[in-house]
Short mmCIF file of C-alpha atoms and ligand atoms in Angstrom, two decimals:
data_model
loop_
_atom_site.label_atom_id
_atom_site.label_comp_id
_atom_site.label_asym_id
_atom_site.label_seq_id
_atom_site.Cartn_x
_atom_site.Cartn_y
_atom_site.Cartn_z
CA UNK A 1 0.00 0.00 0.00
CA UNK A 2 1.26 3.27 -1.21
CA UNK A 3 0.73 6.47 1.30
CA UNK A 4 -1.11 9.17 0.53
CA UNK A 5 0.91 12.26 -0.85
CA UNK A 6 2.02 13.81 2.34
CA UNK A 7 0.07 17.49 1.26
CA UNK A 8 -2.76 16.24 1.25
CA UNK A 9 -2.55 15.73 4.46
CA UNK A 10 -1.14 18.37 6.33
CA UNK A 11 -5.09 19.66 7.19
CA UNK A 12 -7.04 17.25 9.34
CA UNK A 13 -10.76 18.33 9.63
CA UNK A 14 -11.84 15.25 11.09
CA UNK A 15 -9.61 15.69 14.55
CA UNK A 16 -12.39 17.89 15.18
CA UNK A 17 -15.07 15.21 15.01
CA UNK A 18 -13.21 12.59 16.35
CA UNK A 19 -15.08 12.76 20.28
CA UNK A 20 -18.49 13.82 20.50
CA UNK A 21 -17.38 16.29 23.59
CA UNK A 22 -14.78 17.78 20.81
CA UNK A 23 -18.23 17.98 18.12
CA UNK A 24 -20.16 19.46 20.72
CA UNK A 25 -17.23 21.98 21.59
CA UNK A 26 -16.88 23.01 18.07
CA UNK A 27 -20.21 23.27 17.03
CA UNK A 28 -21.18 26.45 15.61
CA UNK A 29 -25.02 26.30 15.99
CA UNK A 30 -26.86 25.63 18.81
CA UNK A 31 -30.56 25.27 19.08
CA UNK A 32 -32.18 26.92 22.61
CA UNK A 33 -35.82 26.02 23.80
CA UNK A 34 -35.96 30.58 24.79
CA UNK A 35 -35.87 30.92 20.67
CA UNK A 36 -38.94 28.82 20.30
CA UNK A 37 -42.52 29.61 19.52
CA UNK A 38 -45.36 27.30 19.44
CA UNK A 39 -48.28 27.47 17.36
CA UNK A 40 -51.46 26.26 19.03
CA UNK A 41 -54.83 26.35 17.76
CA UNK A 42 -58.03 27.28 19.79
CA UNK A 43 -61.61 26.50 18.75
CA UNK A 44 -64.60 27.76 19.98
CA UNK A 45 -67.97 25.11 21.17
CA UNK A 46 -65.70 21.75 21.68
CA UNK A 47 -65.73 20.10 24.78
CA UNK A 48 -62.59 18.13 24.63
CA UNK A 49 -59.25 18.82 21.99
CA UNK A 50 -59.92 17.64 18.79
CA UNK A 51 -56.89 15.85 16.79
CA UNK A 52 -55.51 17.28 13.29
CA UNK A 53 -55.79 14.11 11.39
CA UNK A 54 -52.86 15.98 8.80
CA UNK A 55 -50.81 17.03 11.92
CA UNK A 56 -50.29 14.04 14.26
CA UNK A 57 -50.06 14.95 18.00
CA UNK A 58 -50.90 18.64 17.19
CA UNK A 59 -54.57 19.11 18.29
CA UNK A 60 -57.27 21.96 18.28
CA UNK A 61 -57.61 23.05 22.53
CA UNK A 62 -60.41 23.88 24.42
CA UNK A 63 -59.94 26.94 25.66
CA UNK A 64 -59.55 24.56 29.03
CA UNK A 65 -56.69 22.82 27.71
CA UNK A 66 -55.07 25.72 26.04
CA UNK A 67 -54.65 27.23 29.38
CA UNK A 68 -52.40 23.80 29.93
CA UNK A 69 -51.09 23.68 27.26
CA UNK A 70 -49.29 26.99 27.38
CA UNK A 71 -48.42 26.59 30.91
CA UNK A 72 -46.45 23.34 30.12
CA UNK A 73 -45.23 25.63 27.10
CA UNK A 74 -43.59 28.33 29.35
CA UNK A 75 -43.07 25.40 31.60
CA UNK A 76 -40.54 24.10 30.18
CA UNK A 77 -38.68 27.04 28.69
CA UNK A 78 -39.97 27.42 25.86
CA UNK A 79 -39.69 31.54 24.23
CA UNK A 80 -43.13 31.93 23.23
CA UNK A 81 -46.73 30.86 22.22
CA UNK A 82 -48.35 31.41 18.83
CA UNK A 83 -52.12 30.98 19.42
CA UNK A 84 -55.01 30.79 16.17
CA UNK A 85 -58.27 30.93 16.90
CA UNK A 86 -61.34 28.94 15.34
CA UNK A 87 -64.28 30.01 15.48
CA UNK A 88 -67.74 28.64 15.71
CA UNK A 89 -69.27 31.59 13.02
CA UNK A 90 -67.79 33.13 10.21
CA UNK A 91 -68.76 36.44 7.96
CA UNK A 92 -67.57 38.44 5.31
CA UNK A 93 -65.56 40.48 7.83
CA UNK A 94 -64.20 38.32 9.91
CA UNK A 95 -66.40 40.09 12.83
CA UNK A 96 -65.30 37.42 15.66
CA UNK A 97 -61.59 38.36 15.24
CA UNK A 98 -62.36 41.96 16.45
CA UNK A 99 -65.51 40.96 18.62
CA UNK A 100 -63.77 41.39 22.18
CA UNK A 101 -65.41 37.67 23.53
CA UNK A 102 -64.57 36.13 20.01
CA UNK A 103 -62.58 32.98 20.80
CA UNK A 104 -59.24 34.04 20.02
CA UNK A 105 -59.63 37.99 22.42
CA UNK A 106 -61.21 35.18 24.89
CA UNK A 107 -58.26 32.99 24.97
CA UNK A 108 -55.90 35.66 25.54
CA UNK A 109 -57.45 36.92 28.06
CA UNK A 110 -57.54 32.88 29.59
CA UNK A 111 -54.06 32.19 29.14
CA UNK A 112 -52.40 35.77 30.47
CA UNK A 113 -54.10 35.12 33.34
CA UNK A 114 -52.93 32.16 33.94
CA UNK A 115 -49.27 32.52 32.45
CA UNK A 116 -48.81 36.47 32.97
CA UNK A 117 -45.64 37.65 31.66
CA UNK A 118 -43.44 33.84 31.86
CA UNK A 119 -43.93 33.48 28.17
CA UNK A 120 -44.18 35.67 25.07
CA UNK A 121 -48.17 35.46 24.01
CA UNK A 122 -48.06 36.23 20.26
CA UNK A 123 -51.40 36.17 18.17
CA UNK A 124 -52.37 35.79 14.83
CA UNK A 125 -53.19 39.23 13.41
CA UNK A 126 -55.08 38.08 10.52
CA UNK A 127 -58.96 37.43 8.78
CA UNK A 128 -58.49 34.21 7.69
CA UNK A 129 -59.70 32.15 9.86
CA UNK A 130 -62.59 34.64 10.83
CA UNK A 131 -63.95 34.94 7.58
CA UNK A 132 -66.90 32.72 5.51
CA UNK A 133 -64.60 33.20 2.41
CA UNK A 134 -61.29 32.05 3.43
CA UNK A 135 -59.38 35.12 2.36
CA UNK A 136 -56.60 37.03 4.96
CA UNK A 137 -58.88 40.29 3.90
CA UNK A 138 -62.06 41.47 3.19
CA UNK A 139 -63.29 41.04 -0.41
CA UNK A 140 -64.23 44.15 -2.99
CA UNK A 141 -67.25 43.73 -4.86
CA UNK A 142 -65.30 41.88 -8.07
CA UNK A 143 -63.89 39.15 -5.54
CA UNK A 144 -60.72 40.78 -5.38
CA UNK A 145 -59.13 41.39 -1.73
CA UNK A 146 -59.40 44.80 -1.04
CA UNK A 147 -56.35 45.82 0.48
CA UNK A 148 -56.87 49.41 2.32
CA UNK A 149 -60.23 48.11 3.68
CA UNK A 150 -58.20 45.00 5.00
CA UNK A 151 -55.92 47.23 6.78
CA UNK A 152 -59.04 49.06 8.78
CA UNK A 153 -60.13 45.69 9.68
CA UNK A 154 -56.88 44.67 11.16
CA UNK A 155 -56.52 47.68 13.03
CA UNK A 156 -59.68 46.42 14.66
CA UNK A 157 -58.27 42.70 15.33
CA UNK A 158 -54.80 44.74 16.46
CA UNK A 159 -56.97 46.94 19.40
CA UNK A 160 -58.92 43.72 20.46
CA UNK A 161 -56.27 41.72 21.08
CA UNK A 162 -54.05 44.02 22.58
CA UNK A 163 -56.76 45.07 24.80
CA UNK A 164 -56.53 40.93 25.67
CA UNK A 165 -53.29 41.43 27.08
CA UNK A 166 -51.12 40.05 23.51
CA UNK A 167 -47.43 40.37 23.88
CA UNK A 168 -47.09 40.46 20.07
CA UNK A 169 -49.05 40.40 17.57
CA UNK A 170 -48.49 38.14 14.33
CA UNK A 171 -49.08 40.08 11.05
CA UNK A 172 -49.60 37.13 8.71
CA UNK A 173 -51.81 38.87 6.44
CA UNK A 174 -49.21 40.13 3.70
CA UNK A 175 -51.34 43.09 3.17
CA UNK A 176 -49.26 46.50 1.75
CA UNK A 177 -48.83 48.60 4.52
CA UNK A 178 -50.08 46.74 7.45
CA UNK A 179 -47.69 46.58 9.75
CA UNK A 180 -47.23 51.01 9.84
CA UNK A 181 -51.15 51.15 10.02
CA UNK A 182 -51.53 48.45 12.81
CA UNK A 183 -48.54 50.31 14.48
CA UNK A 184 -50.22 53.66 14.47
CA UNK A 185 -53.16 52.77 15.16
CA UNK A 186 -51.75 50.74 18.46
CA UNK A 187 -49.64 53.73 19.51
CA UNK A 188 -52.57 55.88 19.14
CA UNK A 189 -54.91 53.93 21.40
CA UNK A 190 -52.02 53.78 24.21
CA UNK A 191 -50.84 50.15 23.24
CA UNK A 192 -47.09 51.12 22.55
CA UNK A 193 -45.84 48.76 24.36
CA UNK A 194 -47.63 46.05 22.28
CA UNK A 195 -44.69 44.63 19.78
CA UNK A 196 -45.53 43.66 15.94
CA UNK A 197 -44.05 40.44 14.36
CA UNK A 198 -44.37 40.73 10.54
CA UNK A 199 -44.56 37.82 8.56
CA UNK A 200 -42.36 39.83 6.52
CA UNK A 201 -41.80 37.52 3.51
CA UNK A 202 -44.84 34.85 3.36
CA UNK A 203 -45.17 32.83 0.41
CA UNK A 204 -47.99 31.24 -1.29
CA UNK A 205 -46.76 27.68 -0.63
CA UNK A 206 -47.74 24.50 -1.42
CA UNK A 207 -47.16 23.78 2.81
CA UNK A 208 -49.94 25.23 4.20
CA UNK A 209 -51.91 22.44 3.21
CA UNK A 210 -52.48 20.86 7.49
CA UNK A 211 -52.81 24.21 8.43
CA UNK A 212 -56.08 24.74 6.54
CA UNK A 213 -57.63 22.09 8.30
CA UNK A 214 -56.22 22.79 11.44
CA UNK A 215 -58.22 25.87 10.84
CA UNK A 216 -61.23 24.44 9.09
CA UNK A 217 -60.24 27.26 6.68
CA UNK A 218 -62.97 28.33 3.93
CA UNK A 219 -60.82 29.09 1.14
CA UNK A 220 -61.28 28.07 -2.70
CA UNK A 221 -58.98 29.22 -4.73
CA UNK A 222 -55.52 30.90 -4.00
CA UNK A 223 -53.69 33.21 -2.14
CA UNK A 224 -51.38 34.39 -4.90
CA UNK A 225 -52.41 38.22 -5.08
CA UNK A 226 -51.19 38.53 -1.58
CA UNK A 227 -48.53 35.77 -0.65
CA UNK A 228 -45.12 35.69 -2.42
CA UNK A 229 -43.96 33.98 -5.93
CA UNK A 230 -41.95 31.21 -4.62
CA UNK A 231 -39.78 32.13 -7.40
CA UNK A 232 -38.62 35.30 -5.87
CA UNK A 233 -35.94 35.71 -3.74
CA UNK A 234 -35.28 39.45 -4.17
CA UNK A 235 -38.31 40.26 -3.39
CA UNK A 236 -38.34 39.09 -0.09
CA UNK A 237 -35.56 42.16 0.98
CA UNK A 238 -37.86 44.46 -0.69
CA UNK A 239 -41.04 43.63 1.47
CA UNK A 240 -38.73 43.14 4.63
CA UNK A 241 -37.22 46.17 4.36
CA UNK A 242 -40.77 47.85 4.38
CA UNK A 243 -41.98 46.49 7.23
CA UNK A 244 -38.77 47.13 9.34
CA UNK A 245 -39.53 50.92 8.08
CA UNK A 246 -42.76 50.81 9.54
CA UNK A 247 -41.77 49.45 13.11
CA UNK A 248 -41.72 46.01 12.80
CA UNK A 249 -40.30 44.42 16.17
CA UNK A 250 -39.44 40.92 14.84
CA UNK A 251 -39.64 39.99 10.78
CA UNK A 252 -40.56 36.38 10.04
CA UNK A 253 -39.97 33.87 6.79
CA UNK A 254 -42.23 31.41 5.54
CA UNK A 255 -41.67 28.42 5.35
CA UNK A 256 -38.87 27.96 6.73
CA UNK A 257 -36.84 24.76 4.80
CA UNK A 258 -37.84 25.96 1.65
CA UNK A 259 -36.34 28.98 1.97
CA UNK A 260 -33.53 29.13 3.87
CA UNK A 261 -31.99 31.08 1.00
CA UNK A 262 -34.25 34.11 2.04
CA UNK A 263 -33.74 33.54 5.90
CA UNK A 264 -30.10 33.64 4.68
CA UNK A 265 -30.38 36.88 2.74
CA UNK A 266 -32.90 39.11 4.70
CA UNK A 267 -30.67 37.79 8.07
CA UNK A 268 -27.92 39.68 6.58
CA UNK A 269 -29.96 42.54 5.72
CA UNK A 270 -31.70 43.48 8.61
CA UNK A 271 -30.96 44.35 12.34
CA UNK A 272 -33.78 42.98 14.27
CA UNK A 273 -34.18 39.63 14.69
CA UNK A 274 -34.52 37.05 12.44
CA UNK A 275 -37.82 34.53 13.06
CA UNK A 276 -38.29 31.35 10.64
CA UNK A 277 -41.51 28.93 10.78
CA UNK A 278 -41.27 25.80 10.01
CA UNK A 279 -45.17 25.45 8.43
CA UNK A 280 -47.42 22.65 8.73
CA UNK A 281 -46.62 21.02 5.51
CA UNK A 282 -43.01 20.51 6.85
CA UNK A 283 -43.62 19.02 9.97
CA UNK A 284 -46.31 16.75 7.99
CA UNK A 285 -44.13 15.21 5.56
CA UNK A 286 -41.48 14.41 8.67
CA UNK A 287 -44.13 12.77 11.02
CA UNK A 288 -45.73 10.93 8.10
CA UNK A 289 -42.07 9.65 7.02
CA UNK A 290 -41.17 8.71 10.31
CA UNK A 291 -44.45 7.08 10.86
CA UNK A 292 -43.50 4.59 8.06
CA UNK A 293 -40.12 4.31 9.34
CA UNK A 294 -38.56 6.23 6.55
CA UNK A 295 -36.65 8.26 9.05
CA UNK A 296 -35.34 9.09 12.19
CA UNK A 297 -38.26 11.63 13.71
CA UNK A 298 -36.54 13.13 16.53
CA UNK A 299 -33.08 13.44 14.37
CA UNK A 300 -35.23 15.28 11.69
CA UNK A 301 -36.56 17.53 14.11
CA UNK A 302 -33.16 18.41 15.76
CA UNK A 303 -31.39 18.51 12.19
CA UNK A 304 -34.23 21.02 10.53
CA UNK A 305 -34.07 22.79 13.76
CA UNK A 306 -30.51 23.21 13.65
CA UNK A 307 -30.23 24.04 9.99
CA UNK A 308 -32.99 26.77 10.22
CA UNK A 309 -30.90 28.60 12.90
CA UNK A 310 -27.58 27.95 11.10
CA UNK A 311 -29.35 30.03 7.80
CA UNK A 312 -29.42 32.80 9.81
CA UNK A 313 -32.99 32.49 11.96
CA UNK A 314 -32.85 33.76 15.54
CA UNK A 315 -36.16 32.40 16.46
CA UNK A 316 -37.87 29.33 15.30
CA UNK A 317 -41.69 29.13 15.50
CA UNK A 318 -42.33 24.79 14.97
CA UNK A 319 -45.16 22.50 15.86
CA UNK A 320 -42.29 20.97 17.41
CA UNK A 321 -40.77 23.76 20.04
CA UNK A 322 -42.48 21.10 22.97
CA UNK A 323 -40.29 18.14 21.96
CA UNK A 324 -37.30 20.32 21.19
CA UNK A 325 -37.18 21.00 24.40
CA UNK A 326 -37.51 17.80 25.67
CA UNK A 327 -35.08 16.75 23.55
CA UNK A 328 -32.97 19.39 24.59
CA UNK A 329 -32.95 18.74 27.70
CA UNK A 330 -31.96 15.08 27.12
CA UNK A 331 -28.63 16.02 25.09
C1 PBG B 401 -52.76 32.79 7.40
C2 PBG B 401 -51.78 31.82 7.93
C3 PBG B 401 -51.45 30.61 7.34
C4 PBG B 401 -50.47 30.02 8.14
C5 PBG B 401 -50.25 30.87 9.20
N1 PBG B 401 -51.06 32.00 9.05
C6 PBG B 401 -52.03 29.91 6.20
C7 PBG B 401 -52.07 30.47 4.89
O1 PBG B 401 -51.44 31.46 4.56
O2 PBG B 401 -52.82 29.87 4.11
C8 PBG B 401 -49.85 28.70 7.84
C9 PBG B 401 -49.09 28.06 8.92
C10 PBG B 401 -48.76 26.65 8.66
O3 PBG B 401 -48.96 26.11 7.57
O4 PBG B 401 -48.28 26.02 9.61
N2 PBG B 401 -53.07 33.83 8.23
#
C-alpha cells in the first residue's frame, strides 16, 4: 500500500469530530428552547381537543386545555406561544376576530391570566380564519381582496387583542402597509408597548396544506395576489425592508426549509431579529415519514431545527418547540 501524498494531508478536519465532547465543543449552531414559539390552535364550542388528522399529535384546545397547554409551554422554557383561533361563526368580515369575547380575544385573556408575563403570548393578526370566504382580507365587490379596507379591519383585530393582554401580535396577512397602520393605530390607542411580528416575507406555498384544516379554513382558490412567488428571492428584501420601516419588532420567513436562502439573505440585511416557521406542511411530511419508518423523527426535528438557525434564523416558531425542548434537555 502506497501512502497518501504527504500534502494532502497536512489539514485534518476530522480531529475535530473525532469525540463527541470535541463535536459538541466546536459546534457552531446551537438550538435553545428561549428561541422557540409554538403554534397552538383554539376553537370555539368543543368540549374536549380535537386531533388534526394531517398534523399528528398537534390538536385543536379547548380553551380549558389551552390554558395547559401553554403553561407546560412556558413550563418548560420554551420563548413563546403562537395561538389561532377557530371560530364557531364566520362572515364576510371576519367580525369574531375583532368581537372582544370572540374565541381568540377570549383565549388571551384565559391564558395571560394564567401565564402572565413567563412566556411571550403572540397572536395571529389576521382574517383568515374569521372569515366565511377564506381570504386574509375582506373582499371588494369583483372578488378581489381589497387591500386598504383589509388594513381598517386589522386595526380592529390589532386593538382587540391588545386590549386581551397580547405580547405580540403576528401580522400574517401580507397586506401592503399593514404593519405602519396596525402600528399607528396601536400607539394611538395607548398600546405602545404592544410589539408587531411581521410575517415579513410569506409565500404562497404548497405547505400550508395541514394548516387549513387545522383551521377548518374556507378558502377556494388561492392566495397568490397577496402571498409571495416562490420564485422570488429578491423580493423578499424588498417587502422586509418595508416592514422594518414601519416598526416592525421581529420579521418572520415562511416556510422555513424551503427557503432558507431568504432567511439567509434578509438575516444579513436586517438588524432585528430574524424569526423562521417551520409550516405545517413541513412538519407533515417528517411525522408521516417517520411514521412509516422512513426516518429518524426526533433526528429530523433536531437537524431542521438546527439548519434553520444555522441560515441565519434567531427564532424558530415549529409544531415541534415542545419536543425540542424535551429533547434538549436530554442532550
Ligand atoms: C394565514 C396563515 C397561514 C399560516 C399561518 N397564518 C395559512 C395560509 O397562509 O394559508 C400557515 C401556517 C402553517 O402552515 O403552519 N393567516
Amino acid at each position: 500500500m502506497t501512502n497518501p501524498p504527504r500534502d494532502l494531508l497536512t489539514s485534518r478536519p476530522r480531529r475535530l469530530r473525532s469525540t463527541a465532547a470535541i463535536r459538541r465543543m466546536v459546534s457552531e449552531t446551537r438550538v435553545h428552547p428561549s428561541e422557540l414559539i409554538a403554534p397552538m390552535f383554539v376553537r370555539e364550542g368543543i368540549d374536549a381537543p380535537r386531533d388534526v388528522a394531517s398534523m399528528p399529535g398537534v390538536v385543536q384546545h379547548t380553551r380549558d386545555s389551552l390554558r395547559k397547554a401553554v403553561t407546560t409551554a412556558a413550563e418548560s422554557g420554551i420563548g413563546g406561544v403562537m395561538l389561532f383561533g377557530v371560530p364557531a361563526e364566520r362572515d364576510a368580515i371576519g367580525s369574531a376576530g375583532s368581537d372582544p369575547d370572540g374565541i381568540l380575544n377570549a383565549a388571551i385573556r384565559d391564558v395571560i391570566s394564567e401565564v402572565g408575563d413567563s412566556i411571550v403570548l403572540i397572536s395571529d393578526l389576521c382574517l383568515d380564519e374569521f372569515t366565511d370566504h377564506g381570504h386574509c382580507g375582506v373582499l371588494a365587490e369583483d372578488g378581489s381582496v381589497d387591500n386598504d379596507a383589509t388594513l381598517q379591519r386589522y386595526a380592529e383585530l390589532a386593538r382587540a387583542q391588545a386590549e386581551a393582554g397580547a405580547h405580540m401580535l403576528g401580522a400574517s396577512g401580507m397586506m401592503d402597509g399593514q404593519i405602519g397602520f396596525v402600528r399607528s393605530a396601536l400607539d394611538s390607542d395607548g398600546f405602545s408597548d404592544t410589539a408587531l411580528l411581521a410575517y415579513a416575507a410569506k409565500y404562497a406555498s404548497a405547505c400550508y396544506g395541514p394548516f387549513r384544516e387545522a383551521v377548518d379554513s374556507q378558502l377556494k382558490g388561492d392566495r397568490r395576489t397577496y402571498q409571495q412567488d416562490p420564485a422570488n428571492g429578491r423580493e423578499a428584501l424588498r417587502e422586509v425592508e418595508l416592514d422594518v420601516a414601519q416598526g416592525a419588532d421581529v420579521v418572520m420567513v415562511k416556510p422555513a426549509l424551503p427557503y432558507l436562502d431568504v432567511v439567509a439573505s434578509v438575516a444579513a440585511n436586517v438588524n432585528v431579529p430574524v424569526a423562521a416557521y417551520q409550516v405545517s406542511g413541513e412538519y407533515s411530511m417528517v411525522e408521516a415519514a417517520a411514521a412509516n419508518g422512513w426516518v429518524d423523527r426526533d433526528a429530523m426535528i433536531m437537524e431542521t431545527a438546527t439548519a434553520i438557525k444555522r441560515a441565519g434564523a434567531q427564532l424558530i416558531c415549529t409544531y415541534w418547540a415542545q419536543d425540542l425542548a424535551t429533547l434538549l434537555r436530554q442532550q
